[in-house]
Coordinates of C-alpha atoms in Angstrom, one line a residue:
X1 CA 76.7 107.1 97.6
X2 CA 76.1 104.6 100.4
X3 CA 73.8 105.8 103.2
X4 CA 76.0 107.6 105.8
X5 CA 75.7 108.5 109.4
X6 CA 74.9 112.2 110.0
X7 CA 77.1 113.6 112.7
X8 CA 76.7 117.0 114.4
X9 CA 79.5 119.4 115.0
X10 CA 78.1 122.3 117.0
X11 CA 74.9 123.0 115.1
X12 CA 76.3 121.8 111.7
X13 CA 75.0 118.5 110.4
X14 CA 77.5 116.6 108.3
X15 CA 76.7 113.5 106.2
X16 CA 73.8 111.9 104.3
X17 CA 72.1 114.4 102.1
X18 CA 73.0 117.4 104.1
X19 CA 74.5 120.3 102.2
X20 CA 78.3 120.3 102.2
X21 CA 80.0 122.2 105.0
X22 CA 83.5 123.6 104.9
X23 CA 86.5 123.0 107.0
X24 CA 88.6 126.1 106.3
X25 CA 91.2 128.4 107.7
X26 CA 95.0 129.0 107.6
X27 CA 97.3 126.0 107.8
X28 CA 99.2 127.4 110.8
X29 CA 98.1 129.7 113.6
X30 CA 100.0 133.0 113.4
X31 CA 98.6 134.8 116.4
X32 CA 95.2 136.0 117.7
X33 CA 94.9 139.0 115.5
X34 CA 95.6 137.0 112.4
X35 CA 93.1 134.3 113.4
X36 CA 90.4 136.9 114.1
X37 CA 91.0 138.5 110.7
X38 CA 90.8 135.1 108.9
X39 CA 87.7 134.0 110.8
X40 CA 86.0 137.3 109.9
X41 CA 86.9 137.0 106.2
X42 CA 85.8 133.4 106.0
X43 CA 82.5 134.4 107.7
X44 CA 82.0 137.1 105.1
X45 CA 82.7 134.6 102.3
X46 CA 80.2 132.1 103.7
X47 CA 77.4 134.5 104.5
X48 CA 75.8 135.0 101.0
X49 CA 75.1 131.3 100.6
X50 CA 74.4 130.6 104.3
X51 CA 77.3 128.1 104.3
X52 CA 78.4 126.8 107.7
X53 CA 82.1 126.4 108.4
X54 CA 84.4 124.8 110.9
X55 CA 87.4 127.0 111.5
X56 CA 90.7 125.1 111.1
X57 CA 94.2 126.1 112.2
X58 CA 97.1 124.1 113.6
X59 CA 99.0 125.1 116.8
X60 CA 101.9 122.8 115.8
X61 CA 103.0 121.5 112.4
X62 CA 105.0 118.5 113.7
X63 CA 105.6 117.0 110.2
X64 CA 107.4 119.9 108.5
X65 CA 109.8 119.0 105.7
X66 CA 112.8 120.4 107.6
X67 CA 114.0 121.2 111.1
X68 CA 114.5 124.8 109.9
X69 CA 110.9 125.5 109.0
X70 CA 108.3 127.1 111.4
X71 CA 106.2 124.7 113.4
X72 CA 103.8 127.1 115.0
X73 CA 102.8 128.7 118.3
X74 CA 102.6 125.6 120.5
X75 CA 99.7 123.9 122.2
X76 CA 99.1 126.2 125.1
X77 CA 99.0 129.5 123.2
X78 CA 97.3 127.9 120.2
X79 CA 94.4 126.4 122.2
X80 CA 93.9 129.7 123.9
X81 CA 93.6 131.5 120.6
X82 CA 91.3 128.8 119.2
X83 CA 89.0 129.0 122.2
X84 CA 88.7 132.8 121.7
X85 CA 87.8 132.3 118.0
X86 CA 85.2 129.8 118.9
X87 CA 83.6 132.1 121.5
X88 CA 83.8 135.3 119.3
X89 CA 82.6 133.8 116.0
X90 CA 80.4 131.0 117.2
X91 CA 81.9 128.6 114.8
X92 CA 83.2 125.1 115.6
X93 CA 87.0 124.6 115.8
X94 CA 89.3 121.9 114.4
X95 CA 92.9 121.4 115.0
X96 CA 95.5 118.6 114.6
X97 CA 97.0 116.4 117.3
X98 CA 100.3 114.6 117.0
X99 CA 100.5 112.3 120.1
X100 CA 98.1 110.7 122.5
X101 CA 98.9 113.1 125.3
X102 CA 97.6 116.1 123.3
X103 CA 94.2 114.7 122.8
X104 CA 92.6 115.4 126.2
X105 CA 93.7 119.0 126.5
X106 CA 92.8 119.7 122.8
X107 CA 89.4 118.0 123.4
X108 CA 88.6 120.5 126.1
X109 CA 88.7 123.3 123.6
X110 CA 88.0 122.2 120.1
X111 CA 85.0 120.5 118.5
X112 CA 86.9 118.4 116.0
X113 CA 90.2 116.6 116.5
X114 CA 92.1 115.9 113.3
X115 CA 94.4 112.9 112.9
X116 CA 97.2 113.8 110.4
X117 CA 97.6 111.5 107.4
X118 CA 101.0 110.3 108.5
X119 CA 99.6 109.2 111.8
X120 CA 96.3 107.6 110.7
X121 CA 97.3 104.1 111.8
X122 CA 98.7 105.0 115.2
X123 CA 96.4 103.0 117.5
X124 CA 97.1 104.8 120.8
X125 CA 96.5 108.2 119.1
X126 CA 93.2 107.1 117.6
X127 CA 92.0 105.6 120.9
X128 CA 92.9 108.7 122.9
X129 CA 91.2 110.9 120.3
X130 CA 88.1 108.8 120.4
X131 CA 87.9 108.9 124.1
X132 CA 87.6 112.7 124.1
X133 CA 84.1 112.5 122.6
X134 CA 84.9 115.1 120.0
X135 CA 84.2 114.6 116.4
X136 CA 87.3 113.0 114.8
X137 CA 88.5 113.8 111.2
X138 CA 90.9 111.2 110.1
X139 CA 93.0 112.0 107.1
X140 CA 93.7 108.9 104.9
X141 CA 97.5 108.3 104.7
X142 CA 99.0 109.0 101.4
X143 CA 100.3 105.5 101.5
X144 CA 97.0 103.8 102.4
X145 CA 94.3 102.3 100.2
X146 CA 90.9 103.8 100.7
X147 CA 89.4 100.4 101.8
X148 CA 91.9 100.2 104.6
X149 CA 90.2 103.2 106.3
X150 CA 87.5 100.9 107.6
X151 CA 90.0 99.4 110.0
X152 CA 91.2 102.9 111.0
X153 CA 87.6 104.0 111.8
X154 CA 87.0 100.9 113.8
X155 CA 89.8 101.8 116.2
X156 CA 88.1 105.1 117.1
X157 CA 84.6 103.5 117.1
X158 CA 85.9 100.9 119.7
X159 CA 85.9 103.8 122.2
X160 CA 82.2 104.2 121.8
X161 CA 82.7 107.4 119.7
X162 CA 81.2 107.1 116.2
X163 CA 81.5 110.8 115.4
X164 CA 84.0 110.0 112.7
X165 CA 84.8 111.6 109.4
X166 CA 87.2 110.1 106.8
X167 CA 89.2 112.5 104.8
X168 CA 91.0 112.0 101.4
X169 CA 94.0 114.2 100.8
X170 CA 95.6 112.5 97.8
X171 CA 97.7 109.4 97.3
X172 CA 101.5 109.2 96.8
X173 CA 102.5 108.9 93.2
X174 CA 106.2 108.7 92.8
X175 CA 108.4 111.3 94.4
X176 CA 107.0 114.7 95.6
X177 CA 103.7 114.1 93.9
X178 CA 100.2 113.3 94.9
X179 CA 97.2 112.2 92.8
X180 CA 93.5 111.9 93.6
X181 CA 91.7 108.7 92.8
X182 CA 88.1 109.6 93.0
X183 CA 87.1 106.0 93.4
X184 CA 88.3 106.3 96.9
X185 CA 85.5 108.7 98.0
X186 CA 82.6 106.2 97.5
X187 CA 84.9 103.4 98.8
X188 CA 85.4 105.2 102.1
X189 CA 81.7 106.2 102.2
X190 CA 80.9 102.5 102.2
X191 CA 82.0 102.5 105.8
X192 CA 78.9 104.5 106.6
X193 CA 80.9 107.5 107.9
X194 CA 80.8 111.0 106.3
X195 CA 83.6 111.6 103.8
X196 CA 85.6 114.8 103.6
X197 CA 87.7 115.9 100.6
X198 CA 90.8 117.9 101.3
X199 CA 91.2 119.9 98.1
X200 CA 94.3 121.9 99.0
X201 CA 96.5 119.2 100.4
X202 CA 95.6 117.0 97.4
X203 CA 97.5 119.5 95.2
X204 CA 100.5 119.6 97.6
X205 CA 103.9 118.6 96.3
X206 CA 105.4 117.1 99.5
X207 CA 109.0 118.2 100.1
X208 CA 108.9 119.6 96.6
X209 CA 110.8 122.8 97.4
X210 CA 113.6 121.1 99.3
X211 CA 113.0 122.3 102.9
X212 CA 109.3 123.0 102.3
X213 CA 106.5 121.5 100.3
X214 CA 105.4 122.9 97.0
X215 CA 101.9 122.9 95.5
X216 CA 99.6 123.8 92.6
X217 CA 96.8 125.8 94.1
X218 CA 95.3 126.5 90.7
X219 CA 94.1 122.9 90.6
X220 CA 92.4 122.8 94.1
X221 CA 89.1 124.3 92.9
X222 CA 89.0 121.8 90.0
X223 CA 89.5 118.8 92.3
X224 CA 86.9 120.3 94.7
X225 CA 84.3 120.5 92.0
X226 CA 85.0 116.9 90.9
X227 CA 84.6 115.8 94.6
X228 CA 81.2 117.5 94.8
X229 CA 80.2 115.8 91.6
X230 CA 81.1 112.4 93.0
X231 CA 79.6 113.2 96.4
X232 CA 81.1 114.3 99.7
X233 CA 79.9 115.5 103.0
X234 CA 82.4 118.3 103.6
X235 CA 85.3 120.0 101.9
X236 CA 88.6 120.9 103.5
X237 CA 90.1 124.0 102.0
X238 CA 93.0 125.9 103.6
X239 CA 93.0 129.6 102.9
X240 CA 95.2 132.6 103.7
X241 CA 95.2 136.3 102.9
X242 CA 98.7 136.1 101.4
X243 CA 99.5 132.5 100.6
X244 CA 102.9 133.2 99.0
X245 CA 104.1 134.5 102.3
X246 CA 102.4 132.1 104.6
X247 CA 104.6 130.2 107.1
X248 CA 103.4 126.8 105.8
X249 CA 101.6 125.2 102.9
X250 CA 101.4 128.5 101.0
X251 CA 101.7 127.0 97.5
X252 CA 98.5 125.1 97.9
X253 CA 96.3 127.5 99.9
X254 CA 93.5 129.5 98.3
X255 CA 93.6 133.3 98.7
X256 CA 90.9 134.2 101.1
X257 CA 89.5 136.9 98.8
X258 CA 88.6 134.1 96.3
X259 CA 86.8 132.0 98.8
X260 CA 83.3 133.6 98.4
X261 CA 83.0 132.8 94.7
X262 CA 84.5 129.4 95.2
X263 CA 82.1 128.5 98.0
X264 CA 79.1 129.6 96.0
X265 CA 80.2 127.5 93.0
X266 CA 80.9 124.4 95.1
X267 CA 77.6 124.7 96.8
X268 CA 75.9 124.7 93.4
X269 CA 77.8 121.6 92.3
X270 CA 76.8 119.9 95.6
X271 CA 73.2 120.9 95.3
X272 CA 73.0 119.4 91.8
X273 CA 74.5 116.2 92.9
X274 CA 72.3 115.8 96.0
X275 CA 69.1 117.1 94.3
X276 CA 68.9 120.0 96.8

C-alpha cells in the first residue's frame, strides 16, 4: 500500500507498518455497568497478543431504521460513561457525532470522533470535528466511491487537523444489501491517511428487518481476514455479550466470547502481510 501517515491515538500508533489496532465495543451504550463489563472482556480478549484497542460505543444512534427503535442514552449521560471507561481502563475512546454542535463537547471527552457514513459529506460537521483536534474516523458513505474520500479528508485537513482515518463499511448493492469492494482500501490509502475496515457494518443488511437492520455476522471474520491480506491500519469490529438481544445492530455484532480467538487470527494475517 501507499505510504501512510502514522497518527497517534493515546499511546496507540495507527498507520504505516504499525500492527493493526482494533476499534471495538458495543454498538450502543447501555449503561455504565454494561460498558465496564464490555471493556473488561475486550481487555481480556486483547491481552494474550498485546493488542491495543480503542473502546467504541455510541451515546445516540440518530440514524435508526424506525422511530420506534432505541436511540441510546443521550449525549450527557453517554459522555459521562465514556469518560469513566477511559479513566478506569486506560484505553482511548471513540464515539459518533451527528451534528456540528455535538463536536466540541464530545471532543472534551473522547479521543476519536467518528463521522457516520450517511454524514460523511456534511461540510459543517467535518469542519467542527476537525477543529476539536481529536483524531477523526470518517466512514465512507455507502453511496460514495472510494476515490471521493480524498475530498472528504481535505475538508477536515483544512482545519489544520490531519489526524484522519478513512473507514470502509461496505457499498450499497441494490436494496437492503451491502458489498465490499476491496479495491477501495488501497484507493483510499492513496490519500496518505490510515485506512480502517469496518467488518461488522460491512455485513449489515440496512433496514433488512423492516424496523431494524439485519446482518450476517458469520461473514464478518471472513471479510476482516481479507482486509488484513489487502492491508489496513485498523479494524472496526462491534461486539456484544448477547448480540441477538442487543438494542441495535445485533445481527452483525460478534459475540465477545469469540473476540480473543478472532483477534489472534487477524493479528497473524496482519503480521504476514506487513512482514512483522
